[in-house]
Amino acid sequence: MRSFWGLMRAYWFSDRWVEAWTLTLVIALFTALSSKAGVWFAEASGELVNSIAFYHDAANTTPLASLLNNAGMLVLLVVLKDAGFTGIRTFVSATLHRKWRGWLDSRFNEALLDTNHTHFHAQHGSSGTAAPDNIDQRVQESIKDMTGGAIGLAMGVMAVATSLYFVGRKLLESSAEVKGLEFLGSYGSAVLAFLAVAIYVPLNTWIAVKLGRLLERLNVRMQQFEGSYRGELTTFLRRSFHVAASQGENVQKTMHDRLYVDIDRTWAQLNIVNTGYRSFELVYNFIGARIVAYGPGLVPYIHNRFDLKGYITGSEMVNSLINQCSWFIHVMPSIAALRANSQRVTELANAIENVQRPQEFYSLTGCSDFRYDRQNPVFGLTIQKLELAHQGEDAAPFLSAANLRFRRGEWTFLKGESGCGKTSLIKAINGLWPYGRGTIVFPEGIDSFYAAQEVKLQQVSLKQLVCLPGSERDHTDTQVASALHRAGLGDFIEHMADESREGMSWDQVLSGGQKQKLVVARIVLQQPGLLFLDEATGALDPEGKIAFHQAIKDNCPDVTVISIMHEAVPPRSLSGAEFYHSIVTIADGIATKKPLAPSLPVELTTILAHPRPVEERWLRFPRRMRQK
């Protein structure tokens, strides 16, 4: 699906090919019937005009009955064609649209959300290629509009083919000799009709193509600007509290206004081109229906080769042929939109394909030479000759770790100034940092869990949120309830099956601290062997941080923990016992590991880890120290 035609045919050659081809053949059948009904309509129009023209003819003994019968037949054919054949075709094509879009959506959903973390890597551009903007818009709107537009255009092609057959055949059958073109015999009028269509339609199609290319460029720009504006609105609503707290409404408003200016300017240009195209199309339709369609049969009619009925019937069939062959002109705006949408979808497909081998992808824009391996769990996690860098072939490493080993059940505290690379180190261990080199060896058969500072919750049930990254079917209600209770969220147990509470999603219901307690519930339930805490207790008070660590210590006895916190010293239990066994210090771009050996008295490090009011802290010192 990395090219336009590959994208167009993928569904028809997938595991759903029976469904796709069945719906397509039904559409083709009713398109053919609609085209045949167009011939019947032209004949009925000729009969009606003939009955009007000879209404007062003495030979016409039943003029009113003939007029009403022909009018009734014409109305019946309109109902049969538009409400019957065309209506059924519209329903089937809408069904095909729904099925095709659903299939494509599922393919992109699977591709983006695979174990390779493609959704993450696809948002990084490579050398000479920008990352696809507004992926959400491409998956949602572009796929929908592309599939709908493609089906409409395909039906237009079918209509042209069937009309050329049915209408062309009827024109040949009813053709007459034309004065001056006697060498064509009885096919003279038919040749004139075909010649008029062959000259008029392609010439105007060329004009339509020129305008269509301009429409395509404007459509692409419009989608980009609309996607950026919608993306910013979505982000703003998620950080609404922060905007309010910082009184940043004026800055946010300025940002929205700036983004909308691009939409408005492009929209104005689109309106001008669309208006021009619409005017061109109206003039084209009038000349085609009233001059080109009626011109070829006029010569044989003047020379008495046709009667009025034959002239009207032939002209209506030429008009029908022009209309059907002009589908390219009528749908040029749709073609422009289709090309714009397909371009955005194929760009996304290419971006997905390019990052299937992340290290090869990142090697295009910098050094990316990480090696991940497995070893006996007894040896824990090992990091060897690790260097982290930013994008660029000549980028110097900002963090180096020659040899770090984390034993099974060991708790390690990462310490360093802001921006020194603590989070980057954890990302690199988990395969989420793009540039650098080194070897990371994981304990075999051990599951890992990465808990970040900011917790964003999907709109699913509370039980599913606790069961992540697994499915809610993997654990019983009792197991999940127990995990919630141990994490300090027992009040929500009765709402485990709910996706919302009082009309709000769980992301809105739970506070920052409660979300981090939810992470504890996940850890307790999942029982990982390797746990990464990236400021995962940032929203908790000192007592909450102790409870967070204690819950993990009590319920995951053999877990290896690597943790980042802002505290000067790691927290201790209420009894004063250390949670952490070692510390990794990052200074001057070098990461070194050593056992945690506090240089301050136990009483003082305990107070630093768990701050309390001044009076209470002072009373915790032994009497002899207070006297000093």
C-alpha positions as a printed Julia matrix, in Angstrom:
628×3 Matrix{Float64}:
   0.0     0.0     0.0
   2.96    2.32   -0.57
   1.74    3.55   -3.97
  -1.56    4.93   -5.21
  -2.53    1.83   -7.19
  -1.24   -0.49   -4.5
  -3.47    1.3    -2.03
  -6.44    1.13   -4.42
  -6.27   -2.62   -5.08
  -5.1    -3.95   -1.71
  -8.62   -4.63   -0.39
  -9.64   -6.57   -3.51
  -6.69   -8.94   -3.13
  -6.88   -9.34    0.64
  -8.5   -12.06    2.74
 -11.76  -10.13    2.22
 -11.64  -10.46   -1.57
 -14.99  -12.29   -1.84
 -16.79   -9.47   -0.05
 -14.99   -6.81   -2.1
 -15.61   -8.38   -5.51
 -19.24   -9.29   -4.76
 -20.11   -5.7    -3.88
 -18.15   -4.43   -6.89
 -20.0    -6.73   -9.31
 -23.38   -5.7    -7.89
 -22.42   -2.05   -8.43
 -21.3    -2.84  -11.99
 -24.62   -4.6   -12.69
 -26.77   -1.69  -11.52
 -24.51    0.79  -13.32
 -25.13   -1.11  -16.54
 -28.88   -1.17  -15.89
 -28.81    2.57  -15.2
 -27.0     3.18  -18.5
 -29.5     1.01  -20.36
 -32.3     2.94  -18.68
 -30.68    6.09  -20.1
 -31.34    4.75  -23.61
 -34.95    4.0   -22.65
 -35.22    7.5   -21.23
 -33.97    9.04  -24.5
 -36.5     6.99  -26.5
 -39.32    7.92  -24.12
 -38.32   11.6   -24.37
 -38.54   11.35  -28.14
 -41.99    9.76  -27.9
 -43.19   12.48  -25.53
 -41.9    15.33  -27.73
 -43.41   13.61  -30.78
 -46.81   13.3   -29.09
 -46.65   17.03  -28.22
 -45.58   18.0   -31.76
 -48.38   15.98  -33.4
 -50.99   16.68  -30.74
 -53.21   18.55  -33.25
 -52.47   16.27  -36.2
 -55.67   14.99  -37.79
 -54.23   11.48  -37.98
 -53.75   11.46  -34.18
 -57.09   10.14  -32.95
 -56.16    9.93  -29.25
 -53.81   12.88  -28.66
 -54.44   13.31  -24.91
 -54.17    9.62  -24.12
 -50.98    9.37  -26.17
 -49.51   12.41  -24.41
 -50.38   11.12  -20.94
 -49.14    7.62  -21.69
 -45.81    8.89  -22.95
 -45.47   11.28  -20.0
 -46.35    8.48  -17.59
 -43.83    6.16  -19.23
 -41.15    8.84  -18.91
 -41.93    9.34  -15.22
 -41.91    5.57  -14.67
 -38.5     5.3   -16.31
 -37.17    8.16  -14.14
 -38.42    6.36  -11.02
 -36.99    3.04  -12.21
 -33.64    4.59  -13.12
 -33.12    7.04  -10.23
 -35.03    5.46   -7.35
 -34.48    1.88   -8.47
 -31.22    1.22  -10.24
 -29.35    4.32   -9.05
 -30.78    4.11   -5.52
 -29.77    0.47   -5.06
 -26.34    1.2    -6.54
 -25.89    4.08   -4.1
 -26.73    1.84   -1.14
 -24.36   -0.92   -2.29
 -21.57    1.57   -3.0
 -22.04    3.09    0.48
 -21.74   -0.42    1.92
 -18.56   -1.01   -0.08
 -17.25    2.34    1.18
 -17.93    1.31    4.79
 -16.33   -2.12    4.37
 -13.27   -0.85    2.5
 -12.63    1.97    4.92
 -13.02   -0.41    7.89
 -10.51   -2.83    6.37
  -7.97   -0.1     5.64
  -8.44    1.39    9.1
  -7.78   -1.98   10.72
  -4.62   -2.46    8.63
  -3.2     0.91    9.65
  -4.29    0.33   13.24
  -2.4    -2.97   13.34
   0.64   -1.49   11.6
   0.9     1.53   13.89
   0.24   -0.37   17.12
   2.57   -3.32   16.66
   5.26   -4.53   19.08
   7.81   -2.5    17.11
   6.26    0.72   18.57
   5.77    1.92   14.99
   3.43    4.72   16.09
   6.36    6.15   18.08
   9.08    5.76   15.46
   6.88    6.97   12.58
   6.79   10.43   14.14
  10.52   10.88   13.46
  11.67   12.01   10.04
  14.64   10.58    8.18
  17.22   12.25    5.95
  15.38   14.33    3.36
  11.95   13.07    4.47
   9.81   14.84    7.02
   7.77   12.84    9.51
   4.08   12.59    8.54
   2.09   15.35   10.19
  -1.29   14.79   11.85
  -1.33   11.0    11.73
  -4.75   10.99   13.4
  -6.25   13.01   10.54
  -4.66   10.76    7.92
  -6.13    7.63    9.51
  -9.54    9.11   10.21
 -10.44   11.64    7.52
  -8.05   10.94    4.66
  -8.85    7.21    4.49
 -12.58    7.91    4.65
 -12.53   10.57    1.92
 -10.1     8.62   -0.23
 -12.16    5.42   -0.26
 -15.41    7.29   -0.9
 -13.87    9.31   -3.72
 -12.3     6.26   -5.35
 -15.6     4.37   -5.39
 -17.39    7.35   -6.93
 -14.79    7.65   -9.65
 -14.83    3.93  -10.36
 -18.6     4.06  -10.8
 -18.08    6.93  -13.25
 -15.71    4.81  -15.31
 -18.22    1.95  -15.3
 -20.95    4.35  -16.42
 -18.83    5.59  -19.33
 -18.08    2.06  -20.49
 -21.66    0.85  -20.3
 -23.03    4.06  -21.88
 -20.61    3.81  -24.77
 -21.9     0.31  -25.37
 -25.66    0.83  -24.98
 -25.96    4.43  -26.24
 -23.37    3.98  -28.99
 -25.09    0.86  -30.19
 -28.46    2.65  -30.32
 -26.97    5.61  -32.18
 -25.56    3.27  -34.8
 -28.92    1.5   -35.13
 -30.82    4.77  -35.61
 -28.15    6.5   -37.71
 -29.0     8.09  -41.05
 -27.16    9.31  -44.14
 -25.79   12.88  -44.04
 -25.58   15.09  -47.11
 -21.95   15.65  -48.03
 -20.91   12.5   -46.14
 -22.59   10.0   -48.4
 -19.42    7.88  -48.41
 -20.22    6.98  -44.78
 -23.54    5.54  -45.87
 -26.21    5.23  -43.18
 -23.63    5.74  -40.41
 -23.19    9.45  -41.25
 -25.19   10.92  -38.33
 -23.65    8.49  -35.85
 -20.13    9.41  -36.99
 -20.98   13.13  -36.63
 -22.28   12.49  -33.11
 -19.21   10.5   -32.08
 -16.93   13.13  -33.65
 -18.65   15.95  -31.74
 -18.27   14.07  -28.47
 -14.65   13.13  -29.25
 -13.69   16.77  -29.88
 -15.77   18.57  -27.26
 -15.18   16.34  -24.24
 -11.36   15.86  -24.44
 -10.74   19.56  -25.09
 -12.65   20.59  -22.01
 -11.18   17.71  -20.03
  -7.73   19.2   -20.66
  -8.93   22.5   -19.16
 -10.43   20.61  -16.21
  -7.12   18.8   -15.58
  -5.26   22.11  -15.37
  -7.74   23.46  -12.84
  -7.77   20.12  -11.03
  -4.03   20.2   -10.34
  -4.42   23.57   -8.7
  -7.32   22.19   -6.63
  -5.21   19.2    -5.59
  -2.4    21.39   -4.25
  -4.84   23.57   -2.35
  -6.61   20.51   -0.94
  -3.33   19.08    0.4
  -2.49   22.39    2.06
  -6.0    22.69    3.47
  -5.8    19.25    5.04
  -2.4    20.0     6.56
  -3.58   23.27    8.1
  -6.88   21.78    9.3
  -4.99   18.89   10.9
  -2.56   21.21   12.66
  -5.38   23.37   14.0
  -7.37   20.39   15.22
  -4.27   18.85   16.79
  -3.54   22.04   18.72
  -7.16   22.24   19.92
  -6.97   18.64   21.15
  -3.68   19.3    22.94
  -5.05   22.51   24.46
  -8.08   20.75   25.92
  -5.79   18.15   27.51
  -3.7    20.85   29.16
  -6.64   23.13   29.93
  -5.83   23.28   33.63
  -2.23   24.32   33.01
  -3.37   27.1    30.68
  -5.84   28.34   33.3
  -3.33   28.08   36.15
  -0.71   30.07   34.24
  -3.31   32.52   32.87
  -2.07   31.67   29.42
  -5.37   32.19   27.59
  -4.08   35.15   25.56
  -1.05   33.21   24.36
  -3.25   30.21   23.5
  -5.7    32.48   21.67
  -2.87   34.02   19.65
  -1.68   30.53   18.72
  -5.18   29.51   17.59
  -5.58   32.72   15.58
  -2.22   32.17   13.89
  -3.09   28.6    12.92
  -6.52   29.6    11.64
  -5.04   32.32    9.41
  -3.45   29.55    7.3
  -6.81   27.8     7.01
  -8.63   31.0     6.1
  -6.11   32.05    3.47
  -6.11   28.63    1.79
  -9.9    28.41    2.02
 -10.22   31.76    0.23
  -8.01   30.49   -2.59
 -10.03   27.28   -2.77
 -13.26   29.27   -3.01
 -11.91   31.29   -5.95
 -10.77   28.2    -7.86
 -13.94   26.26   -7.02
 -16.12   29.16   -8.19
 -14.18   29.4   -11.43
 -14.45   25.67  -11.95
 -18.18   25.7   -11.22
 -18.72   28.47  -13.79
 -16.68   26.55  -16.36
 -18.72   23.41  -15.67
 -22.09   25.22  -16.02
 -21.11   26.73  -19.38
 -19.73   23.35  -20.49
 -22.97   21.58  -19.54
 -25.17   24.11  -21.37
 -23.17   24.03  -24.58
 -22.94   20.25  -24.44
 -26.65   19.68  -23.77
 -28.11   22.33  -26.06
 -25.61   22.79  -28.91
 -23.19   19.86  -29.2
 -25.88   17.24  -28.48
 -28.41   18.7   -30.93
 -25.93   19.8   -33.61
 -24.96   16.48  -35.27
 -28.58   15.41  -35.92
 -29.65   18.82  -37.2
 -28.13   18.36  -40.68
 -29.93   15.06  -41.46
 -33.12   16.49  -39.88
 -32.99   19.54  -42.17
 -32.54   17.28  -45.18
 -35.5    15.2   -44.05
 -33.46   12.12  -43.11
 -34.94   12.21  -39.59
 -38.41   12.97  -38.36
 -38.78   15.06  -35.2
 -39.06   11.98  -32.98
 -35.85   10.51  -34.41
 -34.05   13.85  -34.12
 -35.06   14.32  -30.44
 -34.26   10.71  -29.57
 -30.84   10.86  -31.22
 -30.0    14.21  -29.63
 -30.99   13.01  -26.16
 -28.77    9.95  -26.61
 -25.84   12.18  -27.66
 -26.54   14.33  -24.61
 -26.53   11.2   -22.44
 -23.24   10.11  -24.02
 -21.68   13.55  -23.39
 -22.84   13.48  -19.77
 -21.41   10.04  -19.17
 -18.12   10.77  -20.97
 -17.84   14.03  -19.02
 -17.67   12.28  -15.67
 -13.98   13.26  -15.54
 -14.91   16.94  -15.78
 -17.83   16.7   -13.35
 -15.77   14.94  -10.7
 -12.48   16.79  -11.17
 -12.83   18.48   -7.74
 -13.41   15.0    -6.31
 -10.37   13.69   -8.19
  -8.3    16.51   -6.72
  -9.55   15.62   -3.24
  -8.93   11.91   -3.93
  -5.35   12.54   -5.01
  -4.76   14.76   -2.0
  -6.16   12.16    0.4
  -4.37    9.25   -1.26
  -1.11   11.2    -1.12
  -1.47   11.66    2.64
  -2.4     8.01    3.16
   0.48    6.68    1.03
   2.9     8.99    2.86
   1.75    7.44    6.11
   2.07    3.93    4.65
   5.62    4.73    3.53
   6.5     6.15    6.94
   5.18    2.97    8.6
   7.15    0.76    6.24
  10.34    2.8     6.66
  10.47    2.29   10.43
   9.95   -1.46   10.48
  13.69   -1.7    11.21
  14.14    1.28   13.54
  17.93    1.19   13.75
  18.31    1.14    9.97
  15.83    4.02    9.8
  17.62    6.14   12.41
  21.01    5.32   10.88
  20.03    7.56    7.97
  20.23   10.62   10.2
  22.77    9.64   12.84
  24.51    6.83   14.68
  22.1     4.08   15.77
  23.93    0.93   16.73
  22.22   -0.6    19.75
  22.31   -4.34   20.35
  19.71   -6.04   22.55
  20.27   -9.52   23.89
  19.08  -11.96   26.58
  20.9   -13.78   29.36
  20.19  -16.01   32.34
  17.96  -14.09   34.79
  20.45  -14.79   37.56
  22.74  -12.16   36.0
  20.04   -9.49   35.92
  20.24   -6.52   33.52
  23.59   -5.57   31.97
  24.6    -2.43   30.06
  27.9    -2.38   28.19
  29.71    0.43   26.36
  26.58    2.55   26.07
  26.78    5.98   24.42
  23.77    8.22   23.81
  23.76   11.02   21.25
  21.39   13.28   19.36
  20.62   13.34   15.65
  23.58   13.89   13.34
  26.39   11.72   12.06
  29.02   13.75   13.94
  26.99   14.3    17.12
  29.13   13.8    20.22
  27.75   11.5    22.96
  26.07   13.37   25.81
  25.98   10.3    28.07
  28.32    7.31   28.43
  28.04    4.2    30.6
  30.93    1.78   30.3
  29.53   -1.1    32.35
  26.39   -1.12   34.5
  24.94   -4.26   36.07
  21.62   -4.46   37.91
  21.17   -7.64   39.94
  17.9    -9.48   40.34
  15.88   -7.83   43.1
  18.17   -4.79   43.25
  16.67   -1.31   43.59
  18.72    1.46   41.95
  18.24    5.23   42.24
  19.26    7.44   39.26
  20.66   10.8    40.3
  21.84   13.8    38.34
  21.06   17.36   37.35
  18.06   18.13   35.17
  18.86   17.49   31.52
  21.81   15.22   32.23
  20.19   12.24   30.45
  18.47   10.19   33.18
  15.26    9.7    31.21
  17.22    9.2    27.99
  19.09    6.34   29.67
  15.86    4.59   30.64
  14.45    5.17   27.14
  17.58    3.68   25.57
  17.36    0.58   27.77
  13.77    0.12   26.56
  14.61    0.69   22.89
  12.95    4.11   22.76
  16.03    6.3    22.25
  17.05    6.55   18.58
  20.7     7.61   18.49
  23.82    6.11   20.04
  25.45    2.72   20.46
  25.95    0.01   23.04
  24.75   -3.36   24.26
  21.78   -3.94   26.58
  21.3    -7.5    27.85
  17.95   -8.28   29.49
  17.26  -11.16   31.89
  15.62  -13.93   29.89
  11.95  -14.68   30.53
  11.42  -11.5    32.56
   8.67   -8.97   31.8
   9.51   -5.28   32.11
   7.28   -2.35   33.02
   7.95    1.34   32.25
   6.08    3.85   34.48
   6.41    7.47   33.34
   5.67   10.65   35.28
   2.67   11.71   33.2
  -0.09    9.12   33.14
  -2.6     9.35   30.28
  -5.55    6.98   30.47
  -7.46    5.53   27.5
 -11.24    5.64   27.54
 -11.82    2.04   28.61
 -13.1     0.39   31.78
 -11.22    0.79   35.05
 -10.51   -2.94   35.04
  -8.92   -2.7    31.6
  -6.82    0.26   32.78
  -5.46   -1.85   35.64
  -4.84   -4.84   33.35
  -2.75   -2.86   30.85
  -0.71   -3.78   28.89
  -2.69   -7.03   28.9
  -6.38   -7.64   28.38
  -9.06   -7.53   31.06
  -9.77  -11.16   30.17
  -6.33  -12.1    31.5
  -7.28  -11.41   35.12
 -10.3   -12.05   37.32
 -12.3    -9.33   39.03
 -10.97  -10.55   42.37
  -7.35  -10.16   41.26
  -7.97   -6.65   39.94
  -9.92   -5.64   43.06
  -7.06   -6.87   45.23
  -4.55   -4.83   43.18
  -6.69   -1.7    43.5
  -6.98   -2.21   47.25
  -3.23   -2.66   47.71
  -2.57    0.47   45.66
  -4.88    2.56   47.84
  -7.74    2.79   45.31
 -10.19    0.49   47.09
 -12.97    3.1    46.88
 -13.21    2.51   43.13
 -13.54   -1.27   43.2
 -17.29   -1.24   42.66
 -16.8     0.81   39.46
 -14.31   -1.57   37.81
 -16.61   -2.37   34.88
 -17.39    1.28   34.1
 -15.7     3.23   31.3
 -16.74    6.52   32.88
 -18.14    7.94   36.07
 -20.77   10.65   36.15
 -20.22   11.32   32.46
 -16.43   11.74   32.75
 -13.69    9.39   31.58
 -11.27    7.95   34.15
  -8.6    10.3    32.84
 -10.82   13.16   34.05
 -12.05   11.47   37.23
  -8.71   10.47   38.74
  -6.3    13.04   40.14
  -2.6    12.99   39.29
  -1.81   11.15   42.52
  -4.6     8.63   41.95
  -3.32    7.96   38.43
   0.09    7.15   39.86
  -1.56    4.84   42.39
  -3.24    3.19   39.41
   0.26    2.49   38.1
   1.01    0.72   41.39
  -2.11   -1.4    40.88
  -0.82   -2.38   37.42
   2.59   -3.28   38.8
   1.09   -5.35   41.64
  -1.18   -7.16   39.18
   1.37   -7.7    36.39
   4.28   -8.73   38.67
   7.07   -7.52   36.34
  10.62   -8.69   36.9
  12.12   -5.4    35.73
  10.58   -2.05   36.68
  11.51    1.42   35.39
  10.16    4.38   37.37
  10.63    7.66   35.48
   9.55   10.2    38.13
   6.51    7.98   38.65
   5.85    9.44   42.13
   6.01   13.1    41.13
   2.33   13.78   41.94
   2.42   12.07   45.36
   3.08   13.62   48.75
   5.89   12.19   50.94
   3.56    9.69   52.64
   2.18    8.69   49.23
   5.68    8.07   47.9
   6.44    5.81   50.84
   3.19    3.91   50.28
   3.98    3.66   46.54
   7.36    2.05   47.22
   6.1    -0.1    50.08
   3.33   -1.59   47.93
   5.89   -2.63   45.32
   8.33   -3.93   47.95
   5.63   -6.02   49.66
   4.02   -7.45   46.53
   6.93   -7.78   44.07
   9.78   -9.22   46.17
  12.15  -10.16   43.3
  11.61   -7.14   41.05
  14.6    -5.15   39.8
  13.84   -1.42   40.07
  15.58    1.46   38.27
  14.09    4.76   39.39
  14.38    8.49   38.66
  13.23   10.97   41.32
  13.86   14.63   42.09
  14.63   13.96   45.75
  18.17   14.49   46.99
  18.02   11.08   48.67
  15.68    8.18   47.92
  12.75    7.55   50.28
  12.85    5.06   53.12
  10.16    2.94   54.68
   8.29    4.13   57.79
  10.61    1.96   59.86
  13.65    3.7    58.37
  14.72    0.76   56.2
  16.18    1.53   52.77
  14.12    0.72   49.7
  17.11    1.24   47.39
  20.38   -0.67   47.36
  22.48    1.32   44.87
  22.73    4.66   43.09
  23.68    5.59   39.53
  25.11    9.1    39.38
  25.29   10.97   36.08
  27.86   13.76   36.12
  29.84   15.33   33.26
  28.17   12.91   30.82
  29.38    9.79   32.66
  27.07    7.33   34.45
  28.64    5.47   37.37
  27.05    3.03   39.8
  27.89    2.41   43.45
  26.18    0.99   46.56
  23.92    3.37   48.42
  25.82    4.32   51.61
  24.37    7.42   53.28
  27.01    9.75   54.69
  24.53   11.48   56.99
  23.04   10.1    60.2
  20.07    7.79   59.66
  17.79   10.24   61.47
  18.72   13.09   59.12
  18.46   11.12   55.86
  15.06    9.85   57.02
  13.85   13.42   57.54
  15.21   14.49   54.13
  13.44   11.61   52.47
  10.15   12.18   54.36
   9.89   15.91   55.24
   7.57   16.82   58.12
   6.77   20.06   59.91
   9.83   21.66   61.57
   8.66   20.99   65.12
   7.92   17.35   64.36
  11.28   16.87   62.65
  13.1    18.36   65.64
  11.31   16.06   68.08
  12.44   13.03   66.05
  16.1    13.71   66.96
  17.44   11.95   70.05
  17.54   14.12   73.18
  21.38   14.17   73.15
  21.43   15.67   69.64
  18.79   18.27   70.52
  20.83   19.35   73.53
  23.84   19.92   71.32
